[in-house]
Tab-separated table of C-alpha atoms in Angstrom:
chain	number	residue	atom	x	y	z
Z	1	UNK	CA	127.955	-157.402	110.455
Z	2	UNK	CA	131.721	-157.529	110.465
Z	3	UNK	CA	132.647	-160.577	112.633
Z	4	UNK	CA	135.234	-158.562	114.556
Z	5	UNK	CA	132.616	-156.003	115.598
Z	6	UNK	CA	130.170	-158.772	116.399
Z	7	UNK	CA	132.683	-160.458	118.711
Z	8	UNK	CA	133.560	-157.136	120.373
Z	9	UNK	CA	129.910	-156.389	121.069
Z	10	UNK	CA	129.217	-159.834	122.496
Z	11	UNK	CA	132.323	-159.698	124.680
Z	12	UNK	CA	131.340	-156.235	125.935
Z	13	UNK	CA	127.866	-157.548	126.711
Z	14	UNK	CA	129.244	-160.442	128.764
Z	15	UNK	CA	131.889	-158.246	130.401
Z	16	UNK	CA	129.354	-155.618	131.426
Z	17	UNK	CA	127.178	-158.112	133.296
Z	18	UNK	CA	130.283	-159.551	134.946
Z	19	UNK	CA	131.279	-156.032	136.017
Z	20	UNK	CA	127.884	-155.411	137.592
Z	21	UNK	CA	127.977	-158.728	139.424
Z	22	UNK	CA	131.495	-158.479	140.878
Z	23	UNK	CA	131.693	-154.782	141.718
Z	24	UNK	CA	131.545	-153.367	145.228
Z	25	UNK	CA	131.567	-149.666	144.232
Z	26	UNK	CA	128.321	-148.064	143.100
Z	27	UNK	CA	130.005	-146.086	140.304
Z	28	UNK	CA	131.481	-149.256	138.857
Z	29	UNK	CA	128.120	-151.027	138.915
Z	30	UNK	CA	126.536	-148.045	137.141
Z	31	UNK	CA	129.311	-148.180	134.530
Z	32	UNK	CA	128.556	-151.871	134.006
Z	33	UNK	CA	124.873	-151.118	133.399
Z	34	UNK	CA	125.757	-148.340	130.938
Z	35	UNK	CA	128.091	-150.640	129.024
Z	36	UNK	CA	125.330	-153.240	128.967
Z	37	UNK	CA	122.922	-150.841	127.299
Z	38	UNK	CA	125.545	-149.540	124.876
Z	39	UNK	CA	126.587	-153.035	123.802
Z	40	UNK	CA	123.144	-154.385	123.084
Z	41	UNK	CA	121.838	-151.503	120.966
Z	42	UNK	CA	124.061	-152.265	117.936
Z	43	UNK	CA	123.207	-155.963	118.368
Z	44	UNK	CA	119.528	-155.010	118.107
Z	45	UNK	CA	120.213	-153.064	114.916
Z	46	UNK	CA	122.044	-155.874	113.125
Z	47	UNK	CA	119.511	-155.884	110.300
Z	48	UNK	CA	118.377	-152.273	110.033
Z	49	UNK	CA	114.657	-152.042	109.507
Z	50	UNK	CA	112.091	-149.492	110.745
Z	51	UNK	CA	110.897	-151.949	113.401
Z	52	UNK	CA	114.409	-152.592	114.702
Z	53	UNK	CA	115.127	-148.839	114.827
Z	54	UNK	CA	111.934	-148.212	116.752
Z	55	UNK	CA	112.655	-151.057	119.171
Z	56	UNK	CA	116.208	-149.806	119.772
Z	57	UNK	CA	115.011	-146.236	120.394
Z	58	UNK	CA	112.381	-147.327	122.888
Z	59	UNK	CA	114.883	-149.573	124.650
Z	60	UNK	CA	117.479	-146.802	124.743
Z	61	UNK	CA	115.122	-144.181	126.190
Z	62	UNK	CA	113.794	-146.409	128.971
Z	63	UNK	CA	117.179	-147.804	129.962
Z	64	UNK	CA	118.857	-144.374	129.906
Z	65	UNK	CA	116.145	-142.952	132.166
Z	66	UNK	CA	116.605	-145.884	134.529
Z	67	UNK	CA	120.391	-145.358	134.573
Z	68	UNK	CA	120.075	-141.705	135.540
Z	69	UNK	CA	117.514	-142.506	138.247
Z	70	UNK	CA	119.904	-145.132	139.588
Z	71	UNK	CA	122.729	-142.575	139.638
Z	72	UNK	CA	120.507	-140.145	141.554
Z	73	UNK	CA	119.826	-142.863	144.125
Z	74	UNK	CA	123.578	-143.546	144.382
Z	75	UNK	CA	124.329	-139.848	144.955
Z	76	UNK	CA	121.585	-139.555	147.583
Z	77	UNK	CA	123.058	-142.592	149.306
Z	78	UNK	CA	126.489	-140.929	149.163
Z	79	UNK	CA	125.041	-137.794	150.743
Z	80	UNK	CA	123.474	-139.727	153.601
Z	81	UNK	CA	126.149	-142.327	154.301
Z	82	UNK	CA	129.421	-140.959	152.910
Z	83	UNK	CA	130.515	-144.161	151.210
Z	84	UNK	CA	130.134	-145.966	147.908
Z	85	UNK	CA	129.971	-149.620	149.008
Z	86	UNK	CA	127.238	-151.755	147.473
Z	87	UNK	CA	125.230	-152.815	150.466
Z	88	UNK	CA	121.849	-151.786	151.780
Z	89	UNK	CA	120.923	-148.183	151.086
Z	90	UNK	CA	120.799	-145.744	153.972
Z	91	UNK	CA	118.000	-143.455	152.862
Z	92	UNK	CA	114.408	-144.538	152.190
Z	93	UNK	CA	114.100	-142.106	149.256
Z	94	UNK	CA	117.265	-143.447	147.671
Z	95	UNK	CA	116.014	-146.989	148.198
Z	96	UNK	CA	112.644	-146.283	146.582
Z	97	UNK	CA	114.297	-144.506	143.629
Z	98	UNK	CA	116.771	-147.321	143.079
Z	99	UNK	CA	114.041	-149.964	143.281
Z	100	UNK	CA	112.028	-148.104	140.666
Z	101	UNK	CA	115.094	-147.619	138.440
Z	102	UNK	CA	115.829	-151.363	138.555
Z	103	UNK	CA	112.146	-152.099	137.920
Z	104	UNK	CA	112.349	-150.002	134.747
Z	105	UNK	CA	115.441	-151.949	133.701
Z	106	UNK	CA	113.772	-155.306	134.344
Z	107	UNK	CA	110.384	-154.503	132.911
Z	108	UNK	CA	108.312	-154.803	136.074
Z	109	UNK	CA	104.904	-153.190	136.241
Z	110	UNK	CA	104.056	-150.341	136.080
Z	111	UNK	CA	107.135	-149.829	133.889
Z	112	UNK	CA	106.530	-152.815	131.633
Z	113	UNK	CA	105.260	-151.037	128.521
Z	114	UNK	CA	108.527	-151.250	126.613
Z	115	UNK	CA	109.022	-155.025	126.922
Z	116	UNK	CA	106.471	-156.346	124.370
Z	117	UNK	CA	107.225	-153.657	121.818
Z	118	UNK	CA	110.999	-153.994	122.012
Z	119	UNK	CA	110.882	-157.799	121.979
Z	120	UNK	CA	108.642	-157.701	118.917
Z	121	UNK	CA	110.917	-155.476	116.865
Z	122	UNK	CA	114.159	-157.419	117.157
Z	123	UNK	CA	115.260	-160.770	115.685
Z	124	UNK	CA	114.659	-163.933	117.723
Z	125	UNK	CA	118.270	-164.422	118.845
Z	126	UNK	CA	118.550	-160.845	120.106
Z	127	UNK	CA	115.196	-161.277	121.828
Z	128	UNK	CA	116.644	-164.278	123.626
Z	129	UNK	CA	119.588	-162.189	124.860
Z	130	UNK	CA	117.206	-159.393	125.884
Z	131	UNK	CA	114.913	-161.614	127.929
Z	132	UNK	CA	117.548	-163.775	129.606
Z	133	UNK	CA	121.009	-162.243	129.865
Z	134	UNK	CA	119.842	-158.673	130.404
Z	135	UNK	CA	117.912	-159.670	133.514
Z	136	UNK	CA	120.965	-160.938	135.380
Z	137	UNK	CA	122.611	-157.562	136.099
Z	138	UNK	CA	119.597	-155.733	137.632
Z	139	UNK	CA	118.605	-158.778	139.693
Z	140	UNK	CA	122.130	-159.009	141.087
Z	141	UNK	CA	121.891	-155.398	142.276
Z	142	UNK	CA	118.400	-155.989	143.725
Z	143	UNK	CA	119.759	-159.038	145.544
Z	144	UNK	CA	122.489	-156.930	147.131
Z	145	UNK	CA	120.256	-154.053	148.255
Z	146	UNK	CA	117.380	-156.294	149.371
Z	147	UNK	CA	117.642	-155.542	153.132
Z	148	UNK	CA	116.634	-151.933	152.544
Z	149	UNK	CA	113.903	-152.253	149.899
Z	150	UNK	CA	110.466	-150.976	150.859
Z	151	UNK	CA	108.222	-154.022	151.238
Z	152	UNK	CA	105.005	-152.378	150.086
Z	153	UNK	CA	106.583	-150.967	146.932
Z	154	UNK	CA	108.129	-154.289	145.985
Z	155	UNK	CA	105.040	-156.419	146.617
Z	156	UNK	CA	102.822	-153.937	144.736
Z	157	UNK	CA	105.117	-153.964	141.728
Z	158	UNK	CA	105.513	-157.729	141.672
Z	159	UNK	CA	101.810	-158.485	142.035
Z	160	UNK	CA	100.952	-155.942	139.336
Z	161	UNK	CA	103.540	-157.592	137.095
Z	162	UNK	CA	102.005	-161.009	137.574
Z	163	UNK	CA	98.573	-159.627	136.727
Z	164	UNK	CA	99.779	-157.701	133.676
Z	165	UNK	CA	101.908	-160.602	132.473
Z	166	UNK	CA	98.879	-162.874	132.685
Z	167	UNK	CA	96.257	-160.628	131.141
Z	168	UNK	CA	98.502	-158.956	128.592
Z	169	UNK	CA	99.513	-162.192	126.946
Z	170	UNK	CA	95.958	-163.365	126.357
Z	171	UNK	CA	95.301	-161.294	123.240
Z	172	UNK	CA	98.569	-162.035	121.435
Z	173	UNK	CA	99.368	-164.163	118.436
Z	174	UNK	CA	102.919	-162.950	117.938
Z	175	UNK	CA	105.174	-165.338	119.815
Z	176	UNK	CA	107.760	-162.726	120.744
Z	177	UNK	CA	105.108	-160.644	122.473
Z	178	UNK	CA	103.875	-163.756	124.284
Z	179	UNK	CA	107.412	-164.435	125.506
Z	180	UNK	CA	107.694	-160.788	126.594
Z	181	UNK	CA	104.525	-161.003	128.708
Z	182	UNK	CA	105.758	-164.313	130.093
Z	183	UNK	CA	108.969	-162.533	131.078
Z	184	UNK	CA	107.009	-159.776	132.858
Z	185	UNK	CA	105.039	-162.362	134.847
Z	186	UNK	CA	108.148	-164.328	135.808
Z	187	UNK	CA	109.902	-161.152	136.937
Z	188	UNK	CA	106.889	-160.557	139.163
Z	189	UNK	CA	107.272	-163.978	140.753
Z	190	UNK	CA	111.003	-163.423	141.209
Z	191	UNK	CA	110.708	-160.084	142.948
Z	192	UNK	CA	107.811	-161.135	145.186
Z	193	UNK	CA	110.098	-163.411	147.182
Z	194	UNK	CA	113.123	-161.082	147.161
Z	195	UNK	CA	112.470	-159.636	150.600
Z	196	UNK	CA	111.562	-162.919	152.293
Z	197	UNK	CA	114.180	-165.336	150.962
Z	198	UNK	CA	116.487	-163.949	148.270
Z	199	UNK	CA	117.929	-167.354	147.410
Z	200	UNK	CA	114.640	-168.268	145.777
Z	201	UNK	CA	114.891	-165.194	143.549
Z	202	UNK	CA	118.136	-166.582	142.172
Z	203	UNK	CA	116.603	-170.062	141.834
Z	204	UNK	CA	113.636	-168.645	139.932
Z	205	UNK	CA	115.976	-166.608	137.707
Z	206	UNK	CA	118.035	-169.686	136.870
Z	207	UNK	CA	115.026	-171.884	136.055
Z	208	UNK	CA	113.398	-169.039	134.082
Z	209	UNK	CA	116.555	-168.544	132.005
Z	210	UNK	CA	116.750	-172.266	131.219
Z	211	UNK	CA	113.081	-172.459	130.185
Z	212	UNK	CA	113.146	-169.262	128.121
Z	213	UNK	CA	116.352	-170.392	126.426
Z	214	UNK	CA	114.714	-173.704	125.512
Z	215	UNK	CA	111.602	-171.976	124.183
Z	216	UNK	CA	113.582	-169.521	122.083
Z	217	UNK	CA	115.832	-172.248	120.687
Z	218	UNK	CA	112.761	-174.200	119.620
Z	219	UNK	CA	111.382	-171.095	117.937
Z	220	UNK	CA	114.690	-170.267	116.242
Z	221	UNK	CA	114.854	-173.797	114.886
Z	222	UNK	CA	111.995	-173.164	112.463
Z	223	UNK	CA	112.122	-169.344	112.571
Z	224	UNK	CA	108.555	-169.210	113.817
Z	225	UNK	CA	107.329	-165.893	115.082
Z	226	UNK	CA	103.569	-166.280	115.020
Z	227	UNK	CA	101.132	-168.843	116.358
Z	228	UNK	CA	100.209	-169.772	112.810
Z	229	UNK	CA	103.762	-170.631	111.891
Z	230	UNK	CA	104.234	-172.554	115.130
Z	231	UNK	CA	101.153	-174.618	114.381
Z	232	UNK	CA	102.762	-175.799	111.160
Z	233	UNK	CA	105.762	-177.472	112.789
Z	234	UNK	CA	104.025	-180.862	112.672
Z	235	UNK	CA	104.717	-180.705	108.967
Z	236	UNK	CA	108.436	-180.008	109.133
Z	237	UNK	CA	109.800	-181.455	112.409
Z	238	UNK	CA	107.109	-183.429	114.249
Z	239	UNK	CA	109.340	-184.222	117.227
Z	240	UNK	CA	109.652	-180.510	118.018
Z	241	UNK	CA	105.932	-180.328	118.723
Z	242	UNK	CA	106.304	-182.616	121.739
Z	243	UNK	CA	109.211	-180.624	123.089
Z	244	UNK	CA	107.403	-177.344	122.515
Z	245	UNK	CA	104.411	-178.614	124.440
Z	246	UNK	CA	106.537	-179.868	127.336
Z	247	UNK	CA	108.470	-176.607	127.565
Z	248	UNK	CA	105.285	-174.540	127.467
Z	249	UNK	CA	103.716	-176.630	130.238
Z	250	UNK	CA	106.919	-176.289	132.259
Z	251	UNK	CA	106.779	-172.515	131.872
Z	252	UNK	CA	103.191	-172.598	133.075
Z	253	UNK	CA	104.356	-174.207	136.279
Z	254	UNK	CA	102.828	-177.661	136.107
Z	255	UNK	CA	104.250	-180.508	138.169
Z	256	UNK	CA	106.158	-182.816	137.542
Z	257	UNK	CA	108.062	-180.447	135.247
Z	258	UNK	CA	110.856	-178.108	136.301
Z	259	UNK	CA	108.793	-174.940	136.145
Z	260	UNK	CA	106.824	-176.109	139.156
Z	261	UNK	CA	109.913	-175.908	141.399
Z	262	UNK	CA	110.261	-172.128	141.779
Z	263	UNK	CA	106.525	-171.541	142.122
Z	264	UNK	CA	106.216	-174.226	144.814
Z	265	UNK	CA	109.192	-172.898	146.776
Z	266	UNK	CA	107.945	-169.302	146.507
Z	267	UNK	CA	104.439	-170.163	147.691
Z	268	UNK	CA	105.928	-172.180	150.558
Z	269	UNK	CA	108.150	-169.285	151.681
Z	270	UNK	CA	105.340	-166.761	151.432
Z	271	UNK	CA	102.996	-168.911	153.530
Z	272	UNK	CA	105.749	-169.438	156.122
Z	273	UNK	CA	105.741	-165.647	156.554
Z	274	UNK	CA	101.990	-165.559	157.250
Z	275	UNK	CA	101.044	-163.742	154.063
Z	276	UNK	CA	98.201	-165.918	152.847
Z	277	UNK	CA	96.259	-163.694	150.449
Z	278	UNK	CA	99.228	-162.861	148.252
Z	279	UNK	CA	100.340	-166.409	147.333
Z	280	UNK	CA	96.725	-167.453	146.774
Z	281	UNK	CA	96.161	-164.603	144.323
Z	282	UNK	CA	99.524	-165.232	142.669
Z	283	UNK	CA	98.795	-168.920	142.206
Z	284	UNK	CA	95.363	-168.185	140.774
Z	285	UNK	CA	96.726	-165.551	138.382
Z	286	UNK	CA	99.338	-167.996	137.140
Z	287	UNK	CA	96.415	-169.792	135.528
Z	288	UNK	CA	96.097	-166.926	133.046
Z	289	UNK	CA	99.660	-167.578	131.969
Z	290	UNK	CA	98.939	-171.271	131.724
Z	291	UNK	CA	95.930	-170.582	129.508
Z	292	UNK	CA	97.849	-168.920	126.724
Z	293	UNK	CA	100.640	-171.489	126.940
Z	294	UNK	CA	98.031	-174.236	126.639
Z	295	UNK	CA	96.522	-172.459	123.639
Z	296	UNK	CA	99.914	-172.563	121.927
Z	297	UNK	CA	100.431	-176.205	122.901
Z	298	UNK	CA	96.950	-177.068	121.602
Z	299	UNK	CA	97.526	-175.597	118.168
Z	300	UNK	CA	101.065	-176.967	117.966
Z	301	UNK	CA	101.105	-180.425	119.475
Z	302	UNK	CA	97.642	-181.599	120.413
Z	303	UNK	CA	96.022	-181.066	117.039
Z	304	UNK	CA	97.212	-181.361	113.461
Z	305	UNK	CA	96.454	-177.804	112.474
Z	306	UNK	CA	94.769	-177.459	109.055
Z	307	UNK	CA	97.107	-176.303	106.333
Z	308	UNK	CA	96.993	-175.993	102.564
Z	309	UNK	CA	97.437	-179.159	100.569
Z	310	UNK	CA	100.853	-178.401	99.176
Z	311	UNK	CA	102.187	-178.028	102.724
Z	312	UNK	CA	101.757	-181.735	103.258
Z	313	UNK	CA	104.173	-182.579	100.490
Z	314	UNK	CA	107.150	-180.556	101.705
Z	315	UNK	CA	110.667	-181.748	101.008
Z	316	UNK	CA	112.194	-182.982	104.252
Z	317	UNK	CA	115.485	-181.146	104.021
Z	318	UNK	CA	118.378	-181.992	106.303
Z	319	UNK	CA	118.424	-179.262	108.965
Z	320	UNK	CA	121.348	-176.873	108.581
Z	321	UNK	CA	120.622	-174.613	111.545
Z	322	UNK	CA	122.745	-175.116	114.612
Z	323	UNK	CA	120.687	-176.490	117.479
Z	324	UNK	CA	122.780	-174.857	120.189
Z	325	UNK	CA	122.406	-176.876	123.387
Z	326	UNK	CA	118.827	-177.741	122.515
Z	327	UNK	CA	118.740	-181.332	123.860
Z	328	UNK	CA	120.459	-180.284	127.093
Z	329	UNK	CA	118.120	-177.370	127.530
Z	330	UNK	CA	115.025	-179.497	126.925
Z	331	UNK	CA	116.109	-182.062	129.499
Z	332	UNK	CA	116.958	-179.329	132.015
Z	333	UNK	CA	113.676	-177.531	131.537
Z	334	UNK	CA	111.508	-180.607	132.010
Z	335	UNK	CA	113.240	-183.028	134.336
Z	336	UNK	CA	114.923	-181.032	137.097
Z	337	UNK	CA	112.145	-181.311	139.685
Z	338	UNK	CA	113.674	-184.238	141.677
Z	339	UNK	CA	116.790	-182.097	142.175
Z	340	UNK	CA	114.914	-179.453	144.165
Z	341	UNK	CA	116.938	-179.830	147.416
Z	342	UNK	CA	120.116	-178.852	145.552
Z	343	UNK	CA	119.008	-175.208	145.363
Z	344	UNK	CA	120.925	-174.756	148.604
Z	345	UNK	CA	124.045	-174.344	146.459
Z	346	UNK	CA	122.683	-170.882	145.635
Z	347	UNK	CA	122.784	-169.804	149.273
P	1	UNK	CA	118.173	-130.659	153.185
P	2	UNK	CA	119.755	-127.337	152.207
P	3	UNK	CA	118.453	-124.910	149.617
P	4	UNK	CA	121.226	-125.746	147.167
P	5	UNK	CA	120.345	-129.420	147.210
P	6	UNK	CA	116.668	-128.659	146.744
P	7	UNK	CA	117.560	-126.441	143.796
P	8	UNK	CA	119.520	-129.173	142.047
P	9	UNK	CA	116.934	-131.840	142.780
P	10	UNK	CA	114.317	-129.519	141.294
P	11	UNK	CA	116.463	-129.215	138.168
P	12	UNK	CA	116.639	-133.007	137.952
P	13	UNK	CA	112.891	-133.351	138.461
P	14	UNK	CA	112.154	-130.751	135.781
P	15	UNK	CA	114.353	-132.595	133.288
P	16	UNK	CA	112.785	-135.927	134.223
P	17	UNK	CA	109.307	-134.486	133.684
P	18	UNK	CA	110.459	-133.096	130.355
P	19	UNK	CA	111.766	-136.519	129.352
P	20	UNK	CA	108.545	-138.287	130.286
P	21	UNK	CA	106.154	-135.758	128.754
P	22	UNK	CA	107.706	-134.566	125.497
P	23	UNK	CA	105.219	-133.534	122.853
P	24	UNK	CA	106.383	-134.390	119.367
P	25	UNK	CA	110.133	-134.293	118.881
P	26	UNK	CA	112.468	-137.062	119.974
P	27	UNK	CA	115.269	-134.476	120.155
P	28	UNK	CA	113.664	-132.862	123.211
P	29	UNK	CA	113.743	-136.224	124.995
P	30	UNK	CA	117.479	-136.515	124.332
P	31	UNK	CA	118.024	-132.944	125.525
P	32	UNK	CA	116.159	-133.656	128.754
P	33	UNK	CA	118.281	-136.758	129.235
P	34	UNK	CA	121.371	-134.570	129.004
P	35	UNK	CA	119.823	-132.100	131.446
P	36	UNK	CA	119.271	-134.904	133.961
P	37	UNK	CA	122.855	-136.064	133.714
P	38	UNK	CA	124.129	-132.496	134.022
P	39	UNK	CA	122.190	-131.930	137.235
P	40	UNK	CA	123.525	-135.257	138.564
P	41	UNK	CA	127.056	-134.077	137.726
P	42	UNK	CA	126.581	-130.867	139.708
P	43	UNK	CA	125.004	-132.712	142.632
P	44	UNK	CA	127.812	-135.256	142.750
P	45	UNK	CA	130.507	-132.555	142.548
P	46	UNK	CA	128.895	-130.572	145.364
P	47	UNK	CA	128.566	-133.617	147.612
P	48	UNK	CA	132.129	-134.738	147.049
P	49	UNK	CA	133.697	-131.295	147.418
P	50	UNK	CA	131.595	-130.540	150.483
P	51	UNK	CA	132.738	-133.607	152.377
P	52	UNK	CA	136.368	-133.203	151.188
P	53	UNK	CA	136.253	-136.726	149.796
P	54	UNK	CA	139.398	-136.179	147.679
P	55	UNK	CA	139.667	-139.777	146.516
P	56	UNK	CA	136.325	-139.451	144.737
P	57	UNK	CA	137.228	-136.270	142.847
P	58	UNK	CA	137.408	-138.312	139.616
P	59	UNK	CA	133.872	-139.666	139.901
P	60	UNK	CA	131.999	-136.723	138.297
P	61	UNK	CA	134.364	-136.746	135.322
P	62	UNK	CA	133.842	-140.500	134.829
P	63	UNK	CA	130.085	-139.887	135.032
P	64	UNK	CA	130.432	-137.227	132.334
P	65	UNK	CA	132.366	-139.611	130.057
P	66	UNK	CA	129.652	-142.237	130.132
P	67	UNK	CA	126.927	-139.629	129.737
P	68	UNK	CA	128.651	-138.391	126.587
P	69	UNK	CA	128.771	-141.937	125.173
P	70	UNK	CA	125.081	-142.317	125.939
P	71	UNK	CA	124.294	-139.047	124.173
P	72	UNK	CA	126.221	-140.251	121.146
P	73	UNK	CA	124.160	-143.435	120.972
P	74	UNK	CA	120.971	-141.402	121.346
P	75	UNK	CA	121.973	-139.157	118.475
P	76	UNK	CA	122.877	-142.145	116.303
P	77	UNK	CA	119.399	-143.594	116.878
P	78	UNK	CA	117.871	-140.190	116.104
P	79	UNK	CA	119.758	-140.153	112.800
P	80	UNK	CA	118.473	-143.656	111.946
P	81	UNK	CA	114.915	-142.527	112.648
P	82	UNK	CA	115.445	-139.415	110.541
P	83	UNK	CA	116.721	-141.602	107.712
P	84	UNK	CA	113.529	-143.671	107.770
P	85	UNK	CA	110.873	-141.028	108.317
P	86	UNK	CA	112.476	-137.683	107.454
P	87	UNK	CA	111.457	-136.123	110.778
P	88	UNK	CA	111.905	-137.093	114.414
P	89	UNK	CA	108.255	-136.902	115.380
P	90	UNK	CA	107.447	-139.584	117.896
P	91	UNK	CA	104.026	-140.319	116.468
P	92	UNK	CA	105.892	-142.078	113.657
P	93	UNK	CA	107.110	-144.749	116.091
P	94	UNK	CA	103.904	-146.745	116.017
P	95	UNK	CA	104.826	-149.873	114.074
P	96	UNK	CA	105.157	-152.172	117.033
P	97	UNK	CA	101.866	-151.655	118.791
P	98	UNK	CA	99.705	-154.698	119.301
């Protein structure tokens, strides 16, 4: 793609999320979300192929539906309150509609069906942008309307997401689909705590972005998209296997790695509010997630996966791919647990 | 809620149902998307004119601008699909299933 167009699209993508985050007028926030969708569709179609076209179409249809539902909620809010300020919504119907519109944008259950298919059809770098940067704008709106969200709707959607994210990822060998189901499950964890303590939603978002960024950078390093290819990294860069295993365990939420921090805080806040069944079920269902991460770690790092004989005599070329921020990201996604009290900066 | 508002919300709901349950052509999904945005335009105009909220008189036009951009992107994707498959039948979009 022409570098000028590429820069324009990336700048529009960044600008659109900034617009959503800083705006105080509902129309402006809606414009930011529209720009977001419009900027990422050409990025998804960088290398035109039938899979990329299909992924872009599915993404476009779901996000456009969500945008119009959001606009309907904004107009209903205008009818009932007479003003356009982004604060809690004044009508329960508008609130339910807007929550569902943002759930479609994020990929929460029961609107999660587009996430694995779209993530599968696009290149790894675009998948990284889709699963990390695109989550910031809808979560910032959810954070701002959180006083008026219906509790039952939100908890149902988040618990369903955790279940679907756990069970859906079990039968996958394609790594992009596994990351998509991991994203669905993490979104479930993030939105479960939104109505009790919204700061932890932002903490979970931050830690999730760091861990997903690390995982995608490790995958981009060797351009691995399937479990089979990932299991052959011991041949090319053996040190990556250790980092892959640590990042996967961190995403599964094991102490003493960073991924334990948001889960621990969320379970603590939920138990403080006397909801005991929900965090128990959430913690147990997180084991499903951990199982398919462990399966990947097993075939990558814990065993030398069998390969054909000529694989063992590969030339060890000097790596030419840029390892953008990889060492920083690995350290951040495995060693941040002692810094847990600093999440108060997000307040 | 007055009859006029119910009428327009029914129009929106019909278009939404059409978008979610289209049979074989992707074009009908794009048309229903446009129908949804059109009903939102009318609803917004009515609300703003009814409450004499003169400062917001621009808002429906801005909504229409972004809806037109969205329609253009939808049509561009439809053209890409037509290039690959020759038709816009949605049963062709089955490459990415598990």
